[in-house]
PDB file of C-alpha atoms in Angstrom:
ATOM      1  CA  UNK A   1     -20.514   1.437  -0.933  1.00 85.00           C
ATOM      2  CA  UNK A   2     -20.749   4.543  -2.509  1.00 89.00           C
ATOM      3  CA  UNK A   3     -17.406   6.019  -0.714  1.00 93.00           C
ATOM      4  CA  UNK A   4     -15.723   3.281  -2.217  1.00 95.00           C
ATOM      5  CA  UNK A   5     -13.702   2.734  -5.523  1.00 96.00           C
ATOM      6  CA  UNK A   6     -12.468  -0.979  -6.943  1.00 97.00           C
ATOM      7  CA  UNK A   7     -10.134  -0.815  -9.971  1.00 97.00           C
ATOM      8  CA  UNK A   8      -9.610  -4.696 -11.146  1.00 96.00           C
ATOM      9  CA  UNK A   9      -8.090  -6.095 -14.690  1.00 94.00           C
ATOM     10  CA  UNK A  10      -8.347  -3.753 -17.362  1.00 96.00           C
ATOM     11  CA  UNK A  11     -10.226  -1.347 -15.080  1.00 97.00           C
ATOM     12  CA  UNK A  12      -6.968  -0.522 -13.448  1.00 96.00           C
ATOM     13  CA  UNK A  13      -5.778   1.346 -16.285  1.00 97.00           C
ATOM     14  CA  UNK A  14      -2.904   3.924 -16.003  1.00 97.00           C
ATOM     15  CA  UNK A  15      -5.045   6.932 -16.693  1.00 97.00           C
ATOM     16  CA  UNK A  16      -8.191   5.102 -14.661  1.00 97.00           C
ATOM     17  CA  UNK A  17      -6.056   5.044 -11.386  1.00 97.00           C
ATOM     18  CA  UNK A  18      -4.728   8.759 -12.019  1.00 96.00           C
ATOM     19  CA  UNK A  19      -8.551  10.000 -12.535  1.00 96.00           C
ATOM     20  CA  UNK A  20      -9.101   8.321  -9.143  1.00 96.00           C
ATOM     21  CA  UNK A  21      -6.888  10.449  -7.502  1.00 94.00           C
ATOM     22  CA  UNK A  22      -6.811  13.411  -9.034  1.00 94.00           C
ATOM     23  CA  UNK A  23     -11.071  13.508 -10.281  1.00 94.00           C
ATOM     24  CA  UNK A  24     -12.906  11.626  -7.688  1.00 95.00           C
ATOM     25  CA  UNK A  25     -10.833  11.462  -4.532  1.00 94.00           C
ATOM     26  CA  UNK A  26     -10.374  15.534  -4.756  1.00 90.00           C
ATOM     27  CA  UNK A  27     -13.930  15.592  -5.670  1.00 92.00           C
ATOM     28  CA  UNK A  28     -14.957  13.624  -2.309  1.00 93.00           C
ATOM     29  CA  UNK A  29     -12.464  13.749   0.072  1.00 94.00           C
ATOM     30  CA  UNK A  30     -11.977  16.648   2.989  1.00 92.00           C
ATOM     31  CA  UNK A  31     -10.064  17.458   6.016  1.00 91.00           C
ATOM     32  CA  UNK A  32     -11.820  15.419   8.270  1.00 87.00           C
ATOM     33  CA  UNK A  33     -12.272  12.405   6.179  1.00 90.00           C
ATOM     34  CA  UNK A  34     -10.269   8.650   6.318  1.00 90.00           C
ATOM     35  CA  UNK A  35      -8.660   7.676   3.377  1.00 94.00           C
ATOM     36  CA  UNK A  36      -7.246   4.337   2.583  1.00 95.00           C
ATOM     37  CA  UNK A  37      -5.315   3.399  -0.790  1.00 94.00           C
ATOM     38  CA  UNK A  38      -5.211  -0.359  -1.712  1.00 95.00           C
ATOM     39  CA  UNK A  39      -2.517  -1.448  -4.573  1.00 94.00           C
ATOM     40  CA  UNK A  40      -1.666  -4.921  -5.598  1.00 92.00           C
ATOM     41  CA  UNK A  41       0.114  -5.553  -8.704  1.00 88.00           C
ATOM     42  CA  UNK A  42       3.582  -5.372 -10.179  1.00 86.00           C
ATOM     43  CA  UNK A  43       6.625  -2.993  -9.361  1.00 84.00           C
ATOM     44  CA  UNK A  44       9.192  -2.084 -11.568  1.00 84.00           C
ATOM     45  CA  UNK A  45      12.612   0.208 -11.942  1.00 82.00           C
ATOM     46  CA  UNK A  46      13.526   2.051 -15.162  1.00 84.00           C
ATOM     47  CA  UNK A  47      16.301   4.380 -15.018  1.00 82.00           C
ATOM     48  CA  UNK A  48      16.584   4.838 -11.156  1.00 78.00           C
ATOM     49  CA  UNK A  49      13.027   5.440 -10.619  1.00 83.00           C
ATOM     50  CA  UNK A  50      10.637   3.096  -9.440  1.00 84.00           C
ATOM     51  CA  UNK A  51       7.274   2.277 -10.946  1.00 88.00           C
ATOM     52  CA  UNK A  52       3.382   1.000 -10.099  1.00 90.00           C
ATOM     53  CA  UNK A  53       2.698  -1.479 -13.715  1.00 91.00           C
ATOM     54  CA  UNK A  54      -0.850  -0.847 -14.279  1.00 94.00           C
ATOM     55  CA  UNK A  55      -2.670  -3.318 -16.871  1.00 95.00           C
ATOM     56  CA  UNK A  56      -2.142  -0.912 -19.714  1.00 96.00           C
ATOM     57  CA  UNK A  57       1.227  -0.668 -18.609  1.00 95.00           C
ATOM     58  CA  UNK A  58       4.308  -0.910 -21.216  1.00 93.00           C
ATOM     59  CA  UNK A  59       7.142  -2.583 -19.757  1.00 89.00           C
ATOM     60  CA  UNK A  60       9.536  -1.294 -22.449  1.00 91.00           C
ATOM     61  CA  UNK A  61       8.665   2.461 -21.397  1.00 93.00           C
ATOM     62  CA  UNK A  62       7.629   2.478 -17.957  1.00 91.00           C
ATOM     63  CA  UNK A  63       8.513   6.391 -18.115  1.00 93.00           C
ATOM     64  CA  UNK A  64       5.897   7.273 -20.405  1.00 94.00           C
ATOM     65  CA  UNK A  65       2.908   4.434 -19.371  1.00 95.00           C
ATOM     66  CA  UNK A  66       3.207   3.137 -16.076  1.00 94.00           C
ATOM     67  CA  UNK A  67       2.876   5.568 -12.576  1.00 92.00           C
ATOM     68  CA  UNK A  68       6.544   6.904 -11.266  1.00 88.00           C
ATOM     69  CA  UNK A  69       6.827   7.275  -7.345  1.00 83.00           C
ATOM     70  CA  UNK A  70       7.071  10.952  -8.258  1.00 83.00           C
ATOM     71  CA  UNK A  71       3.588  11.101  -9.497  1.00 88.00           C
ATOM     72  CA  UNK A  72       2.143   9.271  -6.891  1.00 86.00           C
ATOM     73  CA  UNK A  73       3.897  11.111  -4.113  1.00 83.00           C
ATOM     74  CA  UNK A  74       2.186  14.272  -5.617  1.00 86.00           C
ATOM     75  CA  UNK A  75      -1.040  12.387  -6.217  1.00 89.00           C
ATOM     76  CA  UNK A  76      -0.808  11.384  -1.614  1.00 86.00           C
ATOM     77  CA  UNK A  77      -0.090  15.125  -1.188  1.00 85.00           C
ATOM     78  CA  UNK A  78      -3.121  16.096  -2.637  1.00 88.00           C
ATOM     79  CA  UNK A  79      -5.332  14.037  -0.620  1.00 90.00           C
ATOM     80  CA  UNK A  80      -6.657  16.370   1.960  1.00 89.00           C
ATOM     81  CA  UNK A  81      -7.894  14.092   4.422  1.00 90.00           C
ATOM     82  CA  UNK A  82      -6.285  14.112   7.876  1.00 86.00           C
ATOM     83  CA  UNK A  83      -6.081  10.200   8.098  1.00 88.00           C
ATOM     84  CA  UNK A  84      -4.530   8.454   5.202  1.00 90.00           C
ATOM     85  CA  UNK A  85      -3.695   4.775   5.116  1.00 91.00           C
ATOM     86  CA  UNK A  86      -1.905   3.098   1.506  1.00 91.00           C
ATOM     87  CA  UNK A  87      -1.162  -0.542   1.897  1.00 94.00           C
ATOM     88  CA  UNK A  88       0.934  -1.701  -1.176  1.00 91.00           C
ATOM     89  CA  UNK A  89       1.385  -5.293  -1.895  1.00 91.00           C
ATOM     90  CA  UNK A  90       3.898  -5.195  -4.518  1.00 86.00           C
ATOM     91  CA  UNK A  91       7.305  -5.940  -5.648  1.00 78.00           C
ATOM     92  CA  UNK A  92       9.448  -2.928  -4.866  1.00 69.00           C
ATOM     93  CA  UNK A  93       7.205  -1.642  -2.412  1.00 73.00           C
ATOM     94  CA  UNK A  94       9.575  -0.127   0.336  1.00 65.00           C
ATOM     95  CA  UNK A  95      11.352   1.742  -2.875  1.00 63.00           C
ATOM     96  CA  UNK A  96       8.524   4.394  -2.187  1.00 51.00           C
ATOM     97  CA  UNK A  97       8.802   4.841   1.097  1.00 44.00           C
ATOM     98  CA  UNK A  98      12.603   4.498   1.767  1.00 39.00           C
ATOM     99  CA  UNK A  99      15.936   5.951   1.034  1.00 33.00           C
ATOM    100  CA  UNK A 100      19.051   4.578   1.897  1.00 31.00           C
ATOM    101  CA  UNK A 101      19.050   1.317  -0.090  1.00 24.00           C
ATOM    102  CA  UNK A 102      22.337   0.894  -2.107  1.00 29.00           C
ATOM    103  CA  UNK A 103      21.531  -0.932  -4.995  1.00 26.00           C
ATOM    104  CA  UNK A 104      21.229   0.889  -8.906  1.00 25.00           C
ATOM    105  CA  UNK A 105      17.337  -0.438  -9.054  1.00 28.00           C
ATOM    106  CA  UNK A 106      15.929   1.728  -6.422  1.00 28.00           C
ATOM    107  CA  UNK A 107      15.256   5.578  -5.878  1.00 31.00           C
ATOM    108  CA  UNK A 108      17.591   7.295  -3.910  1.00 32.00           C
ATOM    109  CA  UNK A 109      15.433   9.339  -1.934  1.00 39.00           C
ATOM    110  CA  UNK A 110      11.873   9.512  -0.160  1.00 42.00           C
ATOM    111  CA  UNK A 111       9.079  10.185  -2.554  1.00 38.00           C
ATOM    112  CA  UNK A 112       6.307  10.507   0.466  1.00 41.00           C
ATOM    113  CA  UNK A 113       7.966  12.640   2.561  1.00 42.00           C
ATOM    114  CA  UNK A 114       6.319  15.561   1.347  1.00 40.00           C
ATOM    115  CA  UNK A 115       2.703  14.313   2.597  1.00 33.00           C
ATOM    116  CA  UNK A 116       4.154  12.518   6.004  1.00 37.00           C
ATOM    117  CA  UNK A 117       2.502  14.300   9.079  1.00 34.00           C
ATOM    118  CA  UNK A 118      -0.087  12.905  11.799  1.00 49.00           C
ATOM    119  CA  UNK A 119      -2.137   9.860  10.748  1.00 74.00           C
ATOM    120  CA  UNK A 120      -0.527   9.351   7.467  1.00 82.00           C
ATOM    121  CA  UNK A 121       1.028   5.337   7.280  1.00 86.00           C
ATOM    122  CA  UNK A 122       2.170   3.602   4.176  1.00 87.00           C
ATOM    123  CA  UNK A 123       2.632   0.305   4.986  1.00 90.00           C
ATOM    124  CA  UNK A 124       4.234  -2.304   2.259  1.00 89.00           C
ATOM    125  CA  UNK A 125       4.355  -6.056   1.718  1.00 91.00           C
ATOM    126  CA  UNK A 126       8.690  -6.186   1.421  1.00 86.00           C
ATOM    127  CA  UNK A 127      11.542  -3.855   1.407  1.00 79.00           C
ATOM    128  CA  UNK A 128      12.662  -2.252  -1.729  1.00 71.00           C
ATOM    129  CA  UNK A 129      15.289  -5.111  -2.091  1.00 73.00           C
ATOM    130  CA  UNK A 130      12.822  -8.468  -1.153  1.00 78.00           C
ATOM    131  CA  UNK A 131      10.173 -10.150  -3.700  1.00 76.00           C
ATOM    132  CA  UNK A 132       6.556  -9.816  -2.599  1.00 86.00           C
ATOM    133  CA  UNK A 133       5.376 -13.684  -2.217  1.00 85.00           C
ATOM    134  CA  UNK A 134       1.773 -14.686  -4.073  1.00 84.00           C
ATOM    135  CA  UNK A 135       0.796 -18.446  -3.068  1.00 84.00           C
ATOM    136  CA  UNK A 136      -1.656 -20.205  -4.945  1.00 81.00           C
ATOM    137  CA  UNK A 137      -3.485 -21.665  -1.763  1.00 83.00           C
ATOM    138  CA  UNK A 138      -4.116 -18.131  -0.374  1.00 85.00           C
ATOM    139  CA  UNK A 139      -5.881 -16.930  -3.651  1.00 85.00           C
ATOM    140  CA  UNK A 140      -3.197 -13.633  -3.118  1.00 88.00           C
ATOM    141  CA  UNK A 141      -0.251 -12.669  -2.157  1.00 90.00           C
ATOM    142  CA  UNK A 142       1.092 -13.431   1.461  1.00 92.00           C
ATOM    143  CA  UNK A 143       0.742 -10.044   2.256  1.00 95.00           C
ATOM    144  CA  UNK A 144      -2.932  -8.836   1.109  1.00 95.00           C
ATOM    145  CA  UNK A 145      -3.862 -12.433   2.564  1.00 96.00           C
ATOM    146  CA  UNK A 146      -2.798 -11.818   5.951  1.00 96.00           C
ATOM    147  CA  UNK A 147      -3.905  -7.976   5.498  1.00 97.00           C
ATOM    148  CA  UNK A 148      -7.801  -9.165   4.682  1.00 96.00           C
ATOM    149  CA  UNK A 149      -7.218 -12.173   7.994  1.00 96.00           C
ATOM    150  CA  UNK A 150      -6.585  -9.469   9.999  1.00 97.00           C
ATOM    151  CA  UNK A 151      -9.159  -7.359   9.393  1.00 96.00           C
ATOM    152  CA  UNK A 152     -11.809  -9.128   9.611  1.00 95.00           C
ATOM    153  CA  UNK A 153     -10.549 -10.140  13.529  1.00 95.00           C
ATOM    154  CA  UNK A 154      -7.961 -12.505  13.500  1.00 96.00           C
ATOM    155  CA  UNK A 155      -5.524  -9.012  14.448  1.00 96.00           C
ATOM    156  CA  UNK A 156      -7.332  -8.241  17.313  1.00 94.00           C
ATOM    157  CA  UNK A 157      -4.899  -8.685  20.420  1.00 91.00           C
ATOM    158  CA  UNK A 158      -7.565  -7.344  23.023  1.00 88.00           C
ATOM    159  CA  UNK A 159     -10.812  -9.436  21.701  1.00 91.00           C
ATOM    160  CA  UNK A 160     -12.591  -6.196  21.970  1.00 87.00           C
ATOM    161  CA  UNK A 161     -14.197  -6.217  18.303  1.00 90.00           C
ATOM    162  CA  UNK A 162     -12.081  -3.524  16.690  1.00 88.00           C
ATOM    163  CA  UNK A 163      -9.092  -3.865  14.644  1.00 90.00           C
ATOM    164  CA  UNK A 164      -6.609  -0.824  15.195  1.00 88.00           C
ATOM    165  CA  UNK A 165      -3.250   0.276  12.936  1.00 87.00           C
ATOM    166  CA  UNK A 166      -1.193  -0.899  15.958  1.00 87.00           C
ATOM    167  CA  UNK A 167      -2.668  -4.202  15.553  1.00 91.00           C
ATOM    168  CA  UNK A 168      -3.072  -5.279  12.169  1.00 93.00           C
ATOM    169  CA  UNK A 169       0.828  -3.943  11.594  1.00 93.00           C
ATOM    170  CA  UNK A 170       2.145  -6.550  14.386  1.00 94.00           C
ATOM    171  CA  UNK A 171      -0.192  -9.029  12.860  1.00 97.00           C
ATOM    172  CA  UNK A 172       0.643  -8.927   9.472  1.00 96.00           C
ATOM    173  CA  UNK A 173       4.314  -8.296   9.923  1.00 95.00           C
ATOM    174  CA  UNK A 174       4.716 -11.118  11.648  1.00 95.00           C
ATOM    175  CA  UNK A 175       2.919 -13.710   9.642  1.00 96.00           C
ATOM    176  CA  UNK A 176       4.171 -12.610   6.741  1.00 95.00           C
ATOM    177  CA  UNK A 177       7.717 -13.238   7.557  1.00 94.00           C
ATOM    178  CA  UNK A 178       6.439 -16.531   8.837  1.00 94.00           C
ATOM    179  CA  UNK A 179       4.516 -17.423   6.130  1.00 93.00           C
ATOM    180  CA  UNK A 180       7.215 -16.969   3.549  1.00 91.00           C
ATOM    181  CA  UNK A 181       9.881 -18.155   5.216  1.00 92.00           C
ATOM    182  CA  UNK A 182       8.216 -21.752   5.051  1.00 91.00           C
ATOM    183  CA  UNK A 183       8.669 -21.338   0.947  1.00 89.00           C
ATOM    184  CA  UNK A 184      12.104 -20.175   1.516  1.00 89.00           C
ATOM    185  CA  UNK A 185      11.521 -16.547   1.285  1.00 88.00           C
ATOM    186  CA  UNK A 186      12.683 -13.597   2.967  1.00 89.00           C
ATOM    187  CA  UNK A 187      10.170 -11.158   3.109  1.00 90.00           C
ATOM    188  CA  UNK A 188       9.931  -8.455   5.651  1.00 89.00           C
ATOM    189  CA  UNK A 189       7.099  -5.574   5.567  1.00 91.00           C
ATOM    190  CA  UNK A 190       7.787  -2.343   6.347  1.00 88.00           C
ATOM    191  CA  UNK A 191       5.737   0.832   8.017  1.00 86.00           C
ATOM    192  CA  UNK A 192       6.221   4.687   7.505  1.00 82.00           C
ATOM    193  CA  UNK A 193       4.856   7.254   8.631  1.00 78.00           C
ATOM    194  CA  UNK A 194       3.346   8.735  11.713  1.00 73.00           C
ATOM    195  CA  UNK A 195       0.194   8.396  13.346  1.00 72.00           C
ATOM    196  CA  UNK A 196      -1.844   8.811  16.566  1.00 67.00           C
ATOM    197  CA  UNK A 197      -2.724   5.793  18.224  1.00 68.00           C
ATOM    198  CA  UNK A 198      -5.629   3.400  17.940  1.00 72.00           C
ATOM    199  CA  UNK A 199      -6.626   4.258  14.528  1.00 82.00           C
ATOM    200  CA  UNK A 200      -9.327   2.584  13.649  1.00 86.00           C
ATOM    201  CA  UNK A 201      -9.415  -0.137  10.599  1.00 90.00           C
ATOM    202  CA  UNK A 202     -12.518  -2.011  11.038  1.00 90.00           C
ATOM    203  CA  UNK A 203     -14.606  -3.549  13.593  1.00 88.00           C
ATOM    204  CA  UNK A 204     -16.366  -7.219  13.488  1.00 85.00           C
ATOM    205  CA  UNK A 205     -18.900  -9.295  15.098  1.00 80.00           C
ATOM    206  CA  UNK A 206     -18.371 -11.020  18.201  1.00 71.00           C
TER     207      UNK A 206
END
């Protein structure tokens, strides 16, 4: 418990979630160490860049109160752990990993590739261009509820009691297409990144 950090509500503050970066993780994290970044909330664009809305958040100047892909591209790069999983369930997502998408909303290039290298994966709950779907039933969005289904062992393709990246990527991927494609939604996740195989996400009792 004491390796891990839970920003909820008003808790997940702009300045909060930039202290968690740049104070504690720094603070606690080394080479060896795995890392993984949670984020569910809003994304927004203001003038072509795109934007985490924390709870403190002003829509009306996103520049100067929310977190710009800029920021927390520099905030990945410091992380010095070798192993470094961000799962981001959020409008927008895919705007922070991808370049290439020709609409005026979203950034025009790749604000992680600076801290891309081996066992570094952002993987998000749409592309840059697709809603991220929250259904009342599942208590969150499609994504993070598939996400915390597959962890805890309904991803595991080999029944051996351990859920690797492989596997909870092909699980959630598909199911979340699935899933909101029932409510007339097209969402499709999307992974970046490279990593070694059979990372390790969690393990549960058989």
């Amino acid at each position: 418990k004491e390796n891990v950090r839970i920003l909820i509500n008003k808790e997940a503050s702009t300045n909060n979630i930039k202290n968690e970066f740049e104070i504690w993780l720094k603070k606690n994290v080394r080479k060896n160490d795995f890392v993984v970044i949670y984020f569910a909330g809003h994304g927004a664009t203001e003038t072509g860049s795109t934007y985490w809305v924390t709870y403190d958040s002003d829509i009306e100047d996103l520049y100067g109160t929310a977190i710009s892909n800029d920021n927390i591209s520099t905030m990945l790069n410091n992380i010095e752990s070798k192993t470094l999983i961000v799962f981001l369930d959020s409008c927008y997502s895919a705007a922070t990993v991808n370049r290439g998408w020709q609409t005026r909303s979203l950034i025009e290039r790749d604000p992680f590739e600076e801290f891309k290298g081996e066992g570094r994966v952002v993987i998000t709950s749409s592309t840059g261009k697709q809603p991220s779907l929250e259904v009342q039933e599942y208590g969150h969005g499609v994504f993070t509820y598939f996400l915390i289904q597959g962890l805890i062992g309904k991803a595991d393709q080999d029944t051996d009691g351990y859920i690797i990246m492989d596997e909870i990527w092909d699980y959630v991927k598909n199911n979340v297409r699935n899933s909101a494609k029932k409510f007339g939604i097209h969402q499709t996740p999307i992974i970046d990144g490279r990593h070694s195989s059979g990372i390790l996400l969690s393990k549960y009792p058989q």
